[in-house]
């Protein structure tokens, strides 16, 4: 004969789906955390990179883009070796809507001289906007908190049901 607790909370009520969802949310949260952390750490590291003079050799917006990365190439030299870079910021590159992209290429017309900041350990890695990260870092951080919070809520419910 089942006890009152078993009638209210039967053992079959412990949802494997809730556990799987919690694990999936933790994995998703980990991915978003890694994306935010890589952007933040790259931006932070680039603030201390040495700089050299560079020249914008190409500046255009990719055709038919709604969310795109502006094409801005620049040439610079380190230790008598020539490099061509295309990163605006250090680390993973951000995407822009067409209006923002147009504004970015307007800031970097072909022929403009710019300061290029490069990684001393790997001079081929450079950027022209050191220490900058965009709103995606905050968005990824918020999504991470939501995923982890929801996963903890699900795990708490599952384990609470399991004890009964």
PDB file of C-alpha atoms in Angstrom:
ATOM      1  CA  UNK A   1       0.000   0.000   0.000  1.00  0.00           C
ATOM      2  CA  UNK A   2       1.496   3.352  -1.034  1.00  0.00           C
ATOM      3  CA  UNK A   3       2.113   6.021   1.537  1.00  0.00           C
ATOM      4  CA  UNK A   4       0.509   9.447   1.292  1.00  0.00           C
ATOM      5  CA  UNK A   5       3.785  10.931   0.055  1.00  0.00           C
ATOM      6  CA  UNK A   6       3.985   8.342  -2.758  1.00  0.00           C
ATOM      7  CA  UNK A   7       0.445   9.178  -3.874  1.00  0.00           C
ATOM      8  CA  UNK A   8       1.217  12.892  -4.032  1.00  0.00           C
ATOM      9  CA  UNK A   9       4.763  12.517  -5.403  1.00  0.00           C
ATOM     10  CA  UNK A  10       5.072   9.139  -7.126  1.00  0.00           C
ATOM     11  CA  UNK A  11       8.593   7.952  -7.888  1.00  0.00           C
ATOM     12  CA  UNK A  12       7.835   8.120 -11.618  1.00  0.00           C
ATOM     13  CA  UNK A  13       7.341  11.855 -11.121  1.00  0.00           C
ATOM     14  CA  UNK A  14      11.109  12.384 -10.946  1.00  0.00           C
ATOM     15  CA  UNK A  15      11.571  13.669 -14.464  1.00  0.00           C
ATOM     16  CA  UNK A  16      14.581  12.487 -16.381  1.00  0.00           C
ATOM     17  CA  UNK A  17      13.650  15.185 -18.887  1.00  0.00           C
ATOM     18  CA  UNK A  18      14.136  17.872 -16.208  1.00  0.00           C
ATOM     19  CA  UNK A  19      17.574  16.470 -15.416  1.00  0.00           C
ATOM     20  CA  UNK A  20      18.485  16.361 -19.108  1.00  0.00           C
ATOM     21  CA  UNK A  21      17.204  19.922 -19.550  1.00  0.00           C
ATOM     22  CA  UNK A  22      19.262  21.060 -16.555  1.00  0.00           C
ATOM     23  CA  UNK A  23      22.404  19.455 -17.942  1.00  0.00           C
ATOM     24  CA  UNK A  24      21.713  20.993 -21.373  1.00  0.00           C
ATOM     25  CA  UNK A  25      21.241  24.418 -19.793  1.00  0.00           C
ATOM     26  CA  UNK A  26      24.544  24.061 -17.930  1.00  0.00           C
ATOM     27  CA  UNK A  27      26.299  23.130 -21.172  1.00  0.00           C
ATOM     28  CA  UNK A  28      24.725  26.067 -22.994  1.00  0.00           C
ATOM     29  CA  UNK A  29      25.645  28.367 -20.122  1.00  0.00           C
ATOM     30  CA  UNK A  30      29.233  27.110 -20.304  1.00  0.00           C
ATOM     31  CA  UNK A  31      29.389  27.908 -24.028  1.00  0.00           C
ATOM     32  CA  UNK A  32      28.037  31.425 -23.492  1.00  0.00           C
ATOM     33  CA  UNK A  33      30.428  31.932 -20.569  1.00  0.00           C
ATOM     34  CA  UNK A  34      33.367  30.867 -22.767  1.00  0.00           C
ATOM     35  CA  UNK A  35      32.263  33.295 -25.501  1.00  0.00           C
ATOM     36  CA  UNK A  36      31.995  36.195 -23.045  1.00  0.00           C
ATOM     37  CA  UNK A  37      35.258  35.325 -21.299  1.00  0.00           C
ATOM     38  CA  UNK A  38      37.248  35.002 -24.531  1.00  0.00           C
ATOM     39  CA  UNK A  39      36.064  38.420 -25.718  1.00  0.00           C
ATOM     40  CA  UNK A  40      36.763  40.053 -22.362  1.00  0.00           C
ATOM     41  CA  UNK A  41      40.202  38.448 -21.909  1.00  0.00           C
ATOM     42  CA  UNK A  42      41.280  39.292 -25.460  1.00  0.00           C
ATOM     43  CA  UNK A  43      40.191  42.911 -25.047  1.00  0.00           C
ATOM     44  CA  UNK A  44      42.011  43.151 -21.734  1.00  0.00           C
ATOM     45  CA  UNK A  45      45.237  41.655 -23.109  1.00  0.00           C
ATOM     46  CA  UNK A  46      45.236  43.927 -26.174  1.00  0.00           C
ATOM     47  CA  UNK A  47      45.438  47.034 -23.966  1.00  0.00           C
ATOM     48  CA  UNK A  48      49.083  46.218 -23.208  1.00  0.00           C
ATOM     49  CA  UNK A  49      50.129  45.263 -26.746  1.00  0.00           C
ATOM     50  CA  UNK A  50      52.813  47.370 -28.448  1.00  0.00           C
ATOM     51  CA  UNK A  51      51.748  49.499 -31.390  1.00  0.00           C
ATOM     52  CA  UNK A  52      53.085  50.302 -34.793  1.00  0.00           C
ATOM     53  CA  UNK A  53      51.843  52.419 -37.659  1.00  0.00           C
ATOM     54  CA  UNK A  54      49.555  50.841 -40.207  1.00  0.00           C
ATOM     55  CA  UNK A  55      47.767  51.831 -43.399  1.00  0.00           C
ATOM     56  CA  UNK A  56      44.171  51.006 -44.343  1.00  0.00           C
ATOM     57  CA  UNK A  57      44.324  49.164 -47.676  1.00  0.00           C
ATOM     58  CA  UNK A  58      40.676  48.075 -47.988  1.00  0.00           C
ATOM     59  CA  UNK A  59      37.498  49.352 -46.406  1.00  0.00           C
ATOM     60  CA  UNK A  60      34.103  48.144 -47.564  1.00  0.00           C
ATOM     61  CA  UNK A  61      30.881  46.616 -46.419  1.00  0.00           C
ATOM     62  CA  UNK A  62      30.148  43.085 -47.553  1.00  0.00           C
ATOM     63  CA  UNK A  63      27.397  43.103 -50.157  1.00  0.00           C
ATOM     64  CA  UNK A  64      23.839  42.287 -49.096  1.00  0.00           C
ATOM     65  CA  UNK A  65      24.550  42.024 -45.397  1.00  0.00           C
ATOM     66  CA  UNK A  66      22.008  42.349 -42.651  1.00  0.00           C
ATOM     67  CA  UNK A  67      24.349  41.192 -39.864  1.00  0.00           C
ATOM     68  CA  UNK A  68      27.883  41.412 -41.156  1.00  0.00           C
ATOM     69  CA  UNK A  69      31.440  42.183 -40.336  1.00  0.00           C
ATOM     70  CA  UNK A  70      32.860  45.193 -42.187  1.00  0.00           C
ATOM     71  CA  UNK A  71      35.844  44.336 -44.386  1.00  0.00           C
ATOM     72  CA  UNK A  72      38.667  46.565 -43.171  1.00  0.00           C
ATOM     73  CA  UNK A  73      42.171  45.416 -44.065  1.00  0.00           C
ATOM     74  CA  UNK A  74      45.319  47.180 -42.970  1.00  0.00           C
ATOM     75  CA  UNK A  75      49.027  46.655 -43.578  1.00  0.00           C
ATOM     76  CA  UNK A  76      51.634  47.057 -40.849  1.00  0.00           C
ATOM     77  CA  UNK A  77      55.252  46.142 -40.182  1.00  0.00           C
ATOM     78  CA  UNK A  78      56.873  44.534 -37.158  1.00  0.00           C
ATOM     79  CA  UNK A  79      60.629  43.829 -37.095  1.00  0.00           C
ATOM     80  CA  UNK A  80      60.923  44.497 -40.843  1.00  0.00           C
ATOM     81  CA  UNK A  81      58.213  41.915 -41.588  1.00  0.00           C
ATOM     82  CA  UNK A  82      55.000  43.003 -43.294  1.00  0.00           C
ATOM     83  CA  UNK A  83      51.582  41.810 -42.096  1.00  0.00           C
ATOM     84  CA  UNK A  84      48.017  42.368 -43.258  1.00  0.00           C
ATOM     85  CA  UNK A  85      45.373  42.415 -40.561  1.00  0.00           C
ATOM     86  CA  UNK A  86      41.607  42.541 -40.679  1.00  0.00           C
ATOM     87  CA  UNK A  87      40.568  42.528 -37.030  1.00  0.00           C
ATOM     88  CA  UNK A  88      39.049  45.670 -35.586  1.00  0.00           C
ATOM     89  CA  UNK A  89      39.188  44.348 -32.024  1.00  0.00           C
ATOM     90  CA  UNK A  90      41.246  41.617 -30.396  1.00  0.00           C
ATOM     91  CA  UNK A  91      39.681  38.186 -30.122  1.00  0.00           C
ATOM     92  CA  UNK A  92      36.440  36.987 -31.662  1.00  0.00           C
ATOM     93  CA  UNK A  93      35.038  39.547 -34.063  1.00  0.00           C
ATOM     94  CA  UNK A  94      31.636  41.118 -33.679  1.00  0.00           C
ATOM     95  CA  UNK A  95      28.927  41.517 -36.261  1.00  0.00           C
ATOM     96  CA  UNK A  96      27.153  44.734 -37.111  1.00  0.00           C
ATOM     97  CA  UNK A  97      23.929  45.704 -38.788  1.00  0.00           C
ATOM     98  CA  UNK A  98      24.432  47.503 -42.087  1.00  0.00           C
ATOM     99  CA  UNK A  99      24.142  50.996 -40.555  1.00  0.00           C
ATOM    100  CA  UNK A 100      26.748  50.241 -37.852  1.00  0.00           C
ATOM    101  CA  UNK A 101      28.979  48.576 -40.451  1.00  0.00           C
ATOM    102  CA  UNK A 102      28.741  51.628 -42.691  1.00  0.00           C
ATOM    103  CA  UNK A 103      29.770  53.831 -39.752  1.00  0.00           C
ATOM    104  CA  UNK A 104      32.780  51.588 -39.056  1.00  0.00           C
ATOM    105  CA  UNK A 105      34.059  51.714 -42.615  1.00  0.00           C
ATOM    106  CA  UNK A 106      33.498  55.475 -42.579  1.00  0.00           C
ATOM    107  CA  UNK A 107      35.931  55.698 -39.678  1.00  0.00           C
ATOM    108  CA  UNK A 108      38.580  53.784 -41.631  1.00  0.00           C
ATOM    109  CA  UNK A 109      38.786  55.040 -45.230  1.00  0.00           C
ATOM    110  CA  UNK A 110      41.387  53.570 -47.585  1.00  0.00           C
ATOM    111  CA  UNK A 111      44.714  55.397 -47.225  1.00  0.00           C
ATOM    112  CA  UNK A 112      44.198  56.421 -43.607  1.00  0.00           C
ATOM    113  CA  UNK A 113      47.130  55.836 -41.288  1.00  0.00           C
ATOM    114  CA  UNK A 114      46.168  54.043 -38.077  1.00  0.00           C
ATOM    115  CA  UNK A 115      47.840  52.721 -34.961  1.00  0.00           C
ATOM    116  CA  UNK A 116      47.931  48.920 -35.093  1.00  0.00           C
ATOM    117  CA  UNK A 117      48.291  47.046 -31.823  1.00  0.00           C
ATOM    118  CA  UNK A 118      49.851  43.607 -32.172  1.00  0.00           C
ATOM    119  CA  UNK A 119      50.464  40.604 -29.977  1.00  0.00           C
ATOM    120  CA  UNK A 120      54.218  40.521 -29.272  1.00  0.00           C
ATOM    121  CA  UNK A 121      54.123  36.714 -29.079  1.00  0.00           C
ATOM    122  CA  UNK A 122      52.438  36.530 -32.488  1.00  0.00           C
ATOM    123  CA  UNK A 123      52.844  39.751 -34.508  1.00  0.00           C
ATOM    124  CA  UNK A 124      50.465  38.482 -37.187  1.00  0.00           C
ATOM    125  CA  UNK A 125      47.685  38.942 -34.606  1.00  0.00           C
ATOM    126  CA  UNK A 126      46.738  42.571 -34.418  1.00  0.00           C
ATOM    127  CA  UNK A 127      43.861  44.985 -34.019  1.00  0.00           C
ATOM    128  CA  UNK A 128      43.159  48.678 -34.445  1.00  0.00           C
ATOM    129  CA  UNK A 129      40.790  49.084 -31.482  1.00  0.00           C
ATOM    130  CA  UNK A 130      42.545  47.608 -28.401  1.00  0.00           C
ATOM    131  CA  UNK A 131      40.665  46.995 -25.182  1.00  0.00           C
ATOM    132  CA  UNK A 132      37.281  47.182 -26.874  1.00  0.00           C
ATOM    133  CA  UNK A 133      34.462  44.713 -26.546  1.00  0.00           C
ATOM    134  CA  UNK A 134      30.900  45.336 -27.557  1.00  0.00           C
ATOM    135  CA  UNK A 135      27.533  44.637 -26.003  1.00  0.00           C
ATOM    136  CA  UNK A 136      27.763  40.922 -26.832  1.00  0.00           C
ATOM    137  CA  UNK A 137      29.916  40.371 -23.713  1.00  0.00           C
ATOM    138  CA  UNK A 138      27.090  41.627 -21.530  1.00  0.00           C
ATOM    139  CA  UNK A 139      24.479  39.673 -23.464  1.00  0.00           C
ATOM    140  CA  UNK A 140      26.472  36.430 -23.243  1.00  0.00           C
ATOM    141  CA  UNK A 141      27.012  37.016 -19.513  1.00  0.00           C
ATOM    142  CA  UNK A 142      23.287  37.548 -18.966  1.00  0.00           C
ATOM    143  CA  UNK A 143      22.408  34.426 -20.946  1.00  0.00           C
ATOM    144  CA  UNK A 144      24.963  32.477 -18.884  1.00  0.00           C
ATOM    145  CA  UNK A 145      23.334  33.624 -15.641  1.00  0.00           C
ATOM    146  CA  UNK A 146      19.861  32.735 -16.934  1.00  0.00           C
ATOM    147  CA  UNK A 147      20.939  29.263 -18.087  1.00  0.00           C
ATOM    148  CA  UNK A 148      22.729  28.451 -14.840  1.00  0.00           C
ATOM    149  CA  UNK A 149      19.893  29.861 -12.723  1.00  0.00           C
ATOM    150  CA  UNK A 150      17.269  27.847 -14.567  1.00  0.00           C
ATOM    151  CA  UNK A 151      19.417  24.687 -14.400  1.00  0.00           C
ATOM    152  CA  UNK A 152      19.842  25.100 -10.634  1.00  0.00           C
ATOM    153  CA  UNK A 153      16.098  25.606 -10.270  1.00  0.00           C
ATOM    154  CA  UNK A 154      15.401  22.397 -12.220  1.00  0.00           C
ATOM    155  CA  UNK A 155      17.991  20.401 -10.251  1.00  0.00           C
ATOM    156  CA  UNK A 156      16.550  21.663  -6.981  1.00  0.00           C
ATOM    157  CA  UNK A 157      13.063  20.543  -8.013  1.00  0.00           C
ATOM    158  CA  UNK A 158      14.282  17.129  -9.177  1.00  0.00           C
ATOM    159  CA  UNK A 159      16.301  16.452  -6.026  1.00  0.00           C
ATOM    160  CA  UNK A 160      13.540  17.758  -3.769  1.00  0.00           C
ATOM    161  CA  UNK A 161      11.061  15.394  -5.463  1.00  0.00           C
ATOM    162  CA  UNK A 162      13.543  12.550  -5.148  1.00  0.00           C
ATOM    163  CA  UNK A 163      13.812  12.931  -1.364  1.00  0.00           C
ATOM    164  CA  UNK A 164      10.065  12.621  -0.881  1.00  0.00           C
TER     165      UNK A 164
END
